[in-house]
Tab-separated table of C-alpha atoms and ligand atoms in Angstrom:
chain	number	residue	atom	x	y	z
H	1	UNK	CA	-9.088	-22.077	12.090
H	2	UNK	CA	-7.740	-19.729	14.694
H	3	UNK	CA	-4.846	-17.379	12.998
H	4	UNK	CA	-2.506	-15.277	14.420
H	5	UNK	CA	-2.341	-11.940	14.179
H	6	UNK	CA	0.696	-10.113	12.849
H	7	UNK	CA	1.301	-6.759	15.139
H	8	UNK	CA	4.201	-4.362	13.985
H	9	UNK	CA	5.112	-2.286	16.938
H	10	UNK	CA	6.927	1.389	16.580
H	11	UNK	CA	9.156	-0.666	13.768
H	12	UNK	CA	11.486	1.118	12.173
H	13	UNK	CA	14.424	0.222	9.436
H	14	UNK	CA	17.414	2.675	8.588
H	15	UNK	CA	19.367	2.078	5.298
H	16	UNK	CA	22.514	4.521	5.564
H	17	UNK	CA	20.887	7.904	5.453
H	18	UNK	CA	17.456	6.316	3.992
H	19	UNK	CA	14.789	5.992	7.096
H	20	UNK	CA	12.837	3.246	4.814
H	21	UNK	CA	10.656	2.553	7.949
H	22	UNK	CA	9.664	5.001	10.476
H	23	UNK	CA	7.992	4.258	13.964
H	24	UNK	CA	5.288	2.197	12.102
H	25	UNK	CA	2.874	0.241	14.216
H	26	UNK	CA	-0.257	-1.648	12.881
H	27	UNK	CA	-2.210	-4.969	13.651
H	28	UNK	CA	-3.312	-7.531	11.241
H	29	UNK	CA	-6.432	-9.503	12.348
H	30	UNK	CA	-7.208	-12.667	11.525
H	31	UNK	CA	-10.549	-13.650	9.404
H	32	UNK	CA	-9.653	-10.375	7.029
H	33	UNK	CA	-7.767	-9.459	4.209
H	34	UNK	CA	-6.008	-6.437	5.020
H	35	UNK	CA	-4.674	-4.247	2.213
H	36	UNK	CA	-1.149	-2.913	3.288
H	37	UNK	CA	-0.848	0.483	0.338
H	38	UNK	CA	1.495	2.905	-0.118
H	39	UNK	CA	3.245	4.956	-3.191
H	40	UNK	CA	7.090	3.149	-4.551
H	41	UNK	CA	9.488	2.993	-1.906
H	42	UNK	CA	6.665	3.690	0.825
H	43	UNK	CA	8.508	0.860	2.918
H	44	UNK	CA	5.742	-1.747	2.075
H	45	UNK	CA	8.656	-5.000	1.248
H	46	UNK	CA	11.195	-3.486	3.895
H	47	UNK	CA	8.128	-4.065	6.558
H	48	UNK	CA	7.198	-7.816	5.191
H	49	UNK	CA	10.966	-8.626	4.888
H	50	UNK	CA	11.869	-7.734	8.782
H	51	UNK	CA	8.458	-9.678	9.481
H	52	UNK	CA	9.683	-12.268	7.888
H	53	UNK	CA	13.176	-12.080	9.381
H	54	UNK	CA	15.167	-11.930	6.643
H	55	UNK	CA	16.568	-8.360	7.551
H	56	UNK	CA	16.540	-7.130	11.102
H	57	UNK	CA	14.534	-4.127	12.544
H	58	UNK	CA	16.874	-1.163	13.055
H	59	UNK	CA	14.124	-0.929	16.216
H	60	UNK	CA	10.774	-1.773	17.383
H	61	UNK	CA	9.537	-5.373	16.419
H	62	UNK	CA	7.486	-7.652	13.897
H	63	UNK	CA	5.657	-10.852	15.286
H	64	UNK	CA	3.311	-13.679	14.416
H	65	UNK	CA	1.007	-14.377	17.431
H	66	UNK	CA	3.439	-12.223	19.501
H	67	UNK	CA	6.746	-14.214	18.647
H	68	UNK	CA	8.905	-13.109	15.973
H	69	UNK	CA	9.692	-15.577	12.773
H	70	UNK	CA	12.357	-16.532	13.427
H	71	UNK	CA	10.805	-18.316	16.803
H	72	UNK	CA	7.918	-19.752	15.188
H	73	UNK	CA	8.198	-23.403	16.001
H	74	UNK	CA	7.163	-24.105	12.219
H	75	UNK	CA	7.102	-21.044	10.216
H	76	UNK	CA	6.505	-22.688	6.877
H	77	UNK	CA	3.255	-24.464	8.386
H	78	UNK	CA	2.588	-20.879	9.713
H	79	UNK	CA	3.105	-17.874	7.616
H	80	UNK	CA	2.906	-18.531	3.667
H	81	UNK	CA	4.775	-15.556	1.698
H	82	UNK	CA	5.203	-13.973	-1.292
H	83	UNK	CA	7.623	-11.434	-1.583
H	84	UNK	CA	8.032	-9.494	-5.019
H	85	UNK	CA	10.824	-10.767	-7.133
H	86	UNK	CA	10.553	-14.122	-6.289
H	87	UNK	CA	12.934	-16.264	-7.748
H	88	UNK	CA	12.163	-19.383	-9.757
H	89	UNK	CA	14.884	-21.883	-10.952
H	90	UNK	CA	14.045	-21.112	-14.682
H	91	UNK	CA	15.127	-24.378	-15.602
H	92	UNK	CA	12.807	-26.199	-13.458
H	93	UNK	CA	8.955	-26.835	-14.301
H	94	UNK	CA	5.963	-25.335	-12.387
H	95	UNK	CA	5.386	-28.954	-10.796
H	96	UNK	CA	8.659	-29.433	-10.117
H	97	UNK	CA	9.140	-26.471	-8.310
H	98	UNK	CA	6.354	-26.855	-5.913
H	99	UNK	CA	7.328	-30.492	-5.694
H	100	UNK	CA	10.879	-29.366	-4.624
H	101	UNK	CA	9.373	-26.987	-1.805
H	102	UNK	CA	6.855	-29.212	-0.841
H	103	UNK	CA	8.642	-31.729	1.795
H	104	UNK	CA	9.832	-27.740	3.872
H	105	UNK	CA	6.552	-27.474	4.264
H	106	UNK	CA	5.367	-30.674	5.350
H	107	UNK	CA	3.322	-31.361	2.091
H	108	UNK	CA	2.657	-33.951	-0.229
H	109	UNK	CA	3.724	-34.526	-3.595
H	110	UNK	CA	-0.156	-34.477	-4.739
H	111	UNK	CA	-0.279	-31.119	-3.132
H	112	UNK	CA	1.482	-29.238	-5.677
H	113	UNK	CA	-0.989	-30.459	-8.866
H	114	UNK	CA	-3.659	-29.860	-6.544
H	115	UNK	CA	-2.332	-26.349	-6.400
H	116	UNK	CA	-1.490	-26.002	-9.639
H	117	UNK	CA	-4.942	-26.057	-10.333
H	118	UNK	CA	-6.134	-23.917	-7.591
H	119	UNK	CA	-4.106	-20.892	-9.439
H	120	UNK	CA	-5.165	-21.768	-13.236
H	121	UNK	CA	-1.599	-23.489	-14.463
H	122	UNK	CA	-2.697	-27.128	-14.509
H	123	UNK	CA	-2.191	-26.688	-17.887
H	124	UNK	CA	1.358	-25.314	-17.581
H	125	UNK	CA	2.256	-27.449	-14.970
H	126	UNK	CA	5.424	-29.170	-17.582
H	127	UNK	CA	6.291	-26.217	-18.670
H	128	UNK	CA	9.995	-24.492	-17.730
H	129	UNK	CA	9.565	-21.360	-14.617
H	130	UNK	CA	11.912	-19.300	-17.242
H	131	UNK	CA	9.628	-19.216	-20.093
H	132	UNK	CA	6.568	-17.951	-17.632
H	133	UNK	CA	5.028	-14.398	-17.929
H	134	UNK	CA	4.813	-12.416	-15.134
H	135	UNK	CA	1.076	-13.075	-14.296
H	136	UNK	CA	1.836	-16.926	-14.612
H	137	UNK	CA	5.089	-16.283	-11.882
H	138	UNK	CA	2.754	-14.573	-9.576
H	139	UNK	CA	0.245	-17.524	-10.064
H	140	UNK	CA	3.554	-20.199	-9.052
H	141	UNK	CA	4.267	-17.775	-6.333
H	142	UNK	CA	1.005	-17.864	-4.703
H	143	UNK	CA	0.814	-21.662	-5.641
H	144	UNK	CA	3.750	-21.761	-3.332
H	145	UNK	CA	2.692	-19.933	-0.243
H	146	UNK	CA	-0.258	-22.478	0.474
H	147	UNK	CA	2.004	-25.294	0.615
H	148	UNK	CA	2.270	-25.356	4.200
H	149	UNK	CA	-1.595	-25.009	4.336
H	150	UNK	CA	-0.209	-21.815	6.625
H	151	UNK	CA	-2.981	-19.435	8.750
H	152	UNK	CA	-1.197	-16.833	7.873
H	153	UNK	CA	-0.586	-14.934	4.477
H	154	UNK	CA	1.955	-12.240	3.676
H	155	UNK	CA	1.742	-11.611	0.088
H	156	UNK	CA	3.451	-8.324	-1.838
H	157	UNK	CA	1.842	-7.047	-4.883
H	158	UNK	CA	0.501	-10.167	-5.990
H	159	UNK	CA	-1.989	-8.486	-8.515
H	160	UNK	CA	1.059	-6.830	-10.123
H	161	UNK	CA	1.190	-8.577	-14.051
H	162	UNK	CA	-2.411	-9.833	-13.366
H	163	UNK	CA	-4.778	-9.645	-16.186
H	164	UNK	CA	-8.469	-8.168	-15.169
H	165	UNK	CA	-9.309	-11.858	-15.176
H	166	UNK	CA	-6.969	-12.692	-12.902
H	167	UNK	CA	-7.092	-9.874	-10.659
H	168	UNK	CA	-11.109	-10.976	-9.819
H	169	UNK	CA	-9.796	-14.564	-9.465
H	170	UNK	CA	-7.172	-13.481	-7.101
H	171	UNK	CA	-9.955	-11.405	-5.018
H	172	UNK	CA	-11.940	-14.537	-4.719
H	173	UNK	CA	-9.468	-16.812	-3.697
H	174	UNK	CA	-8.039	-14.236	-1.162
H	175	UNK	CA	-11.934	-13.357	0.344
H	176	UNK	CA	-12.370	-17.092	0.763
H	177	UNK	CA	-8.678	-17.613	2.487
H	178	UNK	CA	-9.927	-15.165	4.917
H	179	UNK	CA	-13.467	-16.712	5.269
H	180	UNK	CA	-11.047	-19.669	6.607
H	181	UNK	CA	-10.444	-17.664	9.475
H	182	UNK	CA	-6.403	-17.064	7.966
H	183	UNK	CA	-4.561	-13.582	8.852
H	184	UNK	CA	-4.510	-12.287	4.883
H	185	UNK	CA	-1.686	-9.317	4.467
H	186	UNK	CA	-1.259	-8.400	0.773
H	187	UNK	CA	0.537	-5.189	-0.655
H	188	UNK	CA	-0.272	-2.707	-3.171
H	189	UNK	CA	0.857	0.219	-4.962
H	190	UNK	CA	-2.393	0.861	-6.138
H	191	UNK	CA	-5.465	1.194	-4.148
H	192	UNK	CA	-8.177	0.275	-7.114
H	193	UNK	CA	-6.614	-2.916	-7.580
H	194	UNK	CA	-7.245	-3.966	-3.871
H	195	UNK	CA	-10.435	-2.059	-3.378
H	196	UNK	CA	-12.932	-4.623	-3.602
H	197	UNK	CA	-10.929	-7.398	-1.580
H	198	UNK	CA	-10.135	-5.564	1.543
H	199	UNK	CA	-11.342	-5.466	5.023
H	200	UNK	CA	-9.126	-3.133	6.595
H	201	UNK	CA	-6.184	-0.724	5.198
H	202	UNK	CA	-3.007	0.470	5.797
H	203	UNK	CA	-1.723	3.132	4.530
H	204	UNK	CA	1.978	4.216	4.678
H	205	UNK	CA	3.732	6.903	2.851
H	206	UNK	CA	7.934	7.531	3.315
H	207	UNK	CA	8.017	4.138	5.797
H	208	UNK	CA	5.550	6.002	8.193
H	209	UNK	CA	1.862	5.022	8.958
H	210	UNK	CA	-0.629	7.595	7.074
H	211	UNK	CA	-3.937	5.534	7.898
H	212	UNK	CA	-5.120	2.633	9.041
H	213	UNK	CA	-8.932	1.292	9.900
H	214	UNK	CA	-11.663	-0.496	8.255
H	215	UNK	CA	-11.982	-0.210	4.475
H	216	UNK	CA	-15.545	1.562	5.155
H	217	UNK	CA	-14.048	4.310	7.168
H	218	UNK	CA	-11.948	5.105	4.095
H	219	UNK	CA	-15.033	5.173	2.371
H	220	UNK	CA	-16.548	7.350	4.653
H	221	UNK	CA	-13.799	9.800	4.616
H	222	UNK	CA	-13.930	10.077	0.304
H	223	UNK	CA	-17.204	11.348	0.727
H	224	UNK	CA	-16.431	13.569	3.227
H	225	UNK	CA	-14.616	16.783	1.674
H	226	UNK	CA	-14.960	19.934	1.646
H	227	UNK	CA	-13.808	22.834	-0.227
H	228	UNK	CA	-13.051	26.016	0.948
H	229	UNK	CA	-11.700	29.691	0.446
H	230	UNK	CA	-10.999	32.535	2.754
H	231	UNK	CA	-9.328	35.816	3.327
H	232	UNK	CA	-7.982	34.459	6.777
H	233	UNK	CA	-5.635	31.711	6.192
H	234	UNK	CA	-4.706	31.739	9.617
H	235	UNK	CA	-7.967	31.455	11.087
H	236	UNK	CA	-8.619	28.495	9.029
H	237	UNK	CA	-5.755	26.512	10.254
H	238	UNK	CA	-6.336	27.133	13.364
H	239	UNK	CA	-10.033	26.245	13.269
H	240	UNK	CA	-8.781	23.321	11.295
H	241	UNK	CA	-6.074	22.396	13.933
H	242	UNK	CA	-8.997	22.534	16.998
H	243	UNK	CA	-11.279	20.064	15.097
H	244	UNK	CA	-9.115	17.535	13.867
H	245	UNK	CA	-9.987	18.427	10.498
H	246	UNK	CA	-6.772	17.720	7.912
H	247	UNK	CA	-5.728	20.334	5.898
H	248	UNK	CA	-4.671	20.364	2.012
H	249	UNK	CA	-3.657	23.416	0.323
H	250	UNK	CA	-5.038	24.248	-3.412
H	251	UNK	CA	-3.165	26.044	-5.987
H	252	UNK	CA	-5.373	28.725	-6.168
H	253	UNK	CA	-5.812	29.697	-2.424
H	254	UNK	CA	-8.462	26.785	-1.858
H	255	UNK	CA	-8.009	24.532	0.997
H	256	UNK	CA	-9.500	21.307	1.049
H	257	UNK	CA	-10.982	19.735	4.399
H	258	UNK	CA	-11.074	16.073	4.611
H	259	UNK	CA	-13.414	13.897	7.161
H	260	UNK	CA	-15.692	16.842	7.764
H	261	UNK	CA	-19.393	17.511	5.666
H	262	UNK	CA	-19.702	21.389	4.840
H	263	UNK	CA	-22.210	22.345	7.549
H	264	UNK	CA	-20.169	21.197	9.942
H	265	UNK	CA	-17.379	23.611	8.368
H	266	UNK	CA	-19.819	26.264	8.082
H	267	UNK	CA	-21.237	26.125	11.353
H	268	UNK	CA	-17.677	25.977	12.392
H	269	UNK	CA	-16.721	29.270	10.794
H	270	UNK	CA	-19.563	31.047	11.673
H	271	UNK	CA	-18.945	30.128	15.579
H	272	UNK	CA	-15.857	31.611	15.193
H	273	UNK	CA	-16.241	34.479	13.147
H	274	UNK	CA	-13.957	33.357	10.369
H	275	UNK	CA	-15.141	34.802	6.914
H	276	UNK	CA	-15.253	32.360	4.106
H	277	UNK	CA	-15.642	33.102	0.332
H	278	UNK	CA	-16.774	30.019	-0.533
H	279	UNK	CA	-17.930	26.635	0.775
H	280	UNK	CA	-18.691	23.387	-1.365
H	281	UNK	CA	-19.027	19.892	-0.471
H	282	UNK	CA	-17.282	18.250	-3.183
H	283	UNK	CA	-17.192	13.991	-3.466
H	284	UNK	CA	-13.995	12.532	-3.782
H	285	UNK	CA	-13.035	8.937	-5.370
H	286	UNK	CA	-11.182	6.618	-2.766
H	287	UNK	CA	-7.726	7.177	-4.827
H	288	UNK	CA	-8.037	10.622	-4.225
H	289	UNK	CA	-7.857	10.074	-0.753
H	290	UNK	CA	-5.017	7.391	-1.348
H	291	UNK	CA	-3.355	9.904	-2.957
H	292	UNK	CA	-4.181	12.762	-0.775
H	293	UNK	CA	-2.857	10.626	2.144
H	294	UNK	CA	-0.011	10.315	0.748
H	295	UNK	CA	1.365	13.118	-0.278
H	296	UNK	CA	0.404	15.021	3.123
H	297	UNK	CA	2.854	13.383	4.614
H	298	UNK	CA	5.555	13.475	1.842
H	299	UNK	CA	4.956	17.519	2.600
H	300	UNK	CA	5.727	17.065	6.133
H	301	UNK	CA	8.520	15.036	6.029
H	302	UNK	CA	10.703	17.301	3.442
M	1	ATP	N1	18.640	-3.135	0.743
M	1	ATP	C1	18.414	-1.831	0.669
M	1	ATP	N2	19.430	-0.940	0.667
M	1	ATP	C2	19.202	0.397	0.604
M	1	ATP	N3	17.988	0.938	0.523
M	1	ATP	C3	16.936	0.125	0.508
M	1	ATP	C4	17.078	-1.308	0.571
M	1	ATP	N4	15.849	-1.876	0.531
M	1	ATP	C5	14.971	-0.853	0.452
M	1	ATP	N5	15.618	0.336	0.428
M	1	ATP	C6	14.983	1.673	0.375
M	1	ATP	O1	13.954	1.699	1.328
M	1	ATP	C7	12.830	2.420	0.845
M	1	ATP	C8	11.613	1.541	0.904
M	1	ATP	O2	11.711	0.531	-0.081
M	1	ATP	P1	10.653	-0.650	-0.225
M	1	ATP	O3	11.169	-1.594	-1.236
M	1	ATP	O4	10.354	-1.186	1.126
M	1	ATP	O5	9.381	0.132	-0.766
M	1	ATP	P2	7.993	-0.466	-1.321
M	1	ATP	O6	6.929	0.238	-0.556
M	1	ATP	O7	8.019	-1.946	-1.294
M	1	ATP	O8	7.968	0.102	-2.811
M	1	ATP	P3	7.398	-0.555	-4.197
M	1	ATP	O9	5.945	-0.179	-4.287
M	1	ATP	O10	8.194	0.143	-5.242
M	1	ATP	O11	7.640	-2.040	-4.144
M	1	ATP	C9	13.218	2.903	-0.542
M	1	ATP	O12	13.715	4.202	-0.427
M	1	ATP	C10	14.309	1.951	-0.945
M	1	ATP	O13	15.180	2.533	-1.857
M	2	MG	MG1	7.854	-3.361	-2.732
């Protein structure tokens, strides 16, 4: 299967006063899950919905192989999503819901109890939408996005109301979409929950892009850190500025240097003659660095 590739160029989305997304640009490959993270109200759903067309970009644009949805000759066939709050008929049973969707997407009937196996509810395939929990929803939802058999994924939070169970079943299924060769895009809140089924990462804080690259260069980064105190805070910024280094203030005078080992730092200081009281290499769990990430920017932007 050869997917498309979802690129987001210098979007950006403007609710009255509220900037929800700011200049963001990123690229989704194809053949990879990509983990799209960022705090509550980062921007994550306001990015899917404008790629999805169902609010317009207050600038920049969102496309699917370089045309926007709204172009796509058969965007059903194309782009399977799953935006959060996705709203079942209650009345209607899990079968008959996917039956109902199933001729949009150029499926048949069969499909949807193949499906409903595929996401664990064969079992609840009579039973009512409105009496679901919200792990079984999430389960319909995603049941619903591979009607079309699409290349392309866009799903938001779908390990939200997922039991432990479910989140290592969702993992699996989502790894083995991408095996396929399909564009995967899913959202999270919470890095942990995404760790271990993501290629590449996203990170946005306050709608604008914080990080982006390969998973491992996240990885690389946590164990990177380095702790440091000194009598010249300007020196240290400065030296900090010239090498790229980024900069977190402690509450106790510390700074923290992140994507940088401590020799490098010391060697750094020494060159330029910038006293330091102390110096540690300290490890650093990859939600540190989500949340470090994150609230670097939340500083900059207030
Ligand atoms: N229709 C809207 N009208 C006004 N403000 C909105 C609207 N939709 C989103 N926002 C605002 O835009 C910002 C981004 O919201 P968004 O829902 O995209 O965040 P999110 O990253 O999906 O957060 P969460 O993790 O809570 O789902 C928030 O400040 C939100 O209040
Ligand atoms: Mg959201």
């Amino acid at each position: 299967m050869t997917a498309p590739a979802i690129e987001i160029r210098h979007l950006s989305k403007s609710f009255g006063p509220v900037r929800a997304v700011d200049d963001l640009s990123f690229t989704v490959a194809p053949g990879r899950v990509t983990g799209f993270l960022g705090p509550n109200g980062a921007g994550k759903t306001t990015t899917l919905r404008m790629l999805l067309g169902l609010i317009a970009p207050t600038s920049g644009t969102a496309t699917i192989g370089g045309r926007r949805y709204a172009d796509l000759d058969r965007p059903l066939r194309t782009v399977g999503a799953a935006l959060e709050a996705a709203d079942f008929h209650p009345g209607r049973t899990a079968r008959d819901h996917l039956r109902v969707s199933a001729p949009k997407a150029g499926a048949p009937d069969s499909r949807a109890d193949e499906l409903l196996e595929l996401v664990g509810l064969r079992e609840a395939a009579n039973r009512r939408v409105g009496g679901f929990s919200l792990g079984m929803r999430q389960r319909l939802g995603l049941a619903a996005t591979l009607l079309g058999d699409p290349p392309v994924l866009l799903l938001d939070e779908p390990a939200n109301g997922l039991d432990p169970e479910g989140i290592r079943w969702l993992r699996d299924l989502l790894r083995s979409l991408a095996a396929e060769g399909r564009t995967v895009l899913v959202s999270s809140h919470v890095l942990a929950e995404v760790q271990q089924t993501v290629d590449d990462i996203v990170v946005i804080s306050r709608g604008r892009l914080v990080h982006s690259s390969p998973l491992s260069e996240l990885v690389a980064l946590a164990e990177h850190r380095v702790r440091v105190t000194t009598p010249d805070r300007a020196g240290l910024l400065a030296l900090a500025e010239r090498a790229g280094w980024s900069l977190t203030a402690g509450p106790d005078g510390s700074a923290e240097l992140s994507g940088v080992d401590a020799a490098t730092v010391g060697h750094a200081a020494f060159t330029a003659g910038l006293e330091l009281h102390e110096l540690s290499a300290r490890g650093a769990s990859l939600e540190d660095v989500f949340l470090r990430l994150t609230a670097v920017t939340e500083g900059a932007t207030r």
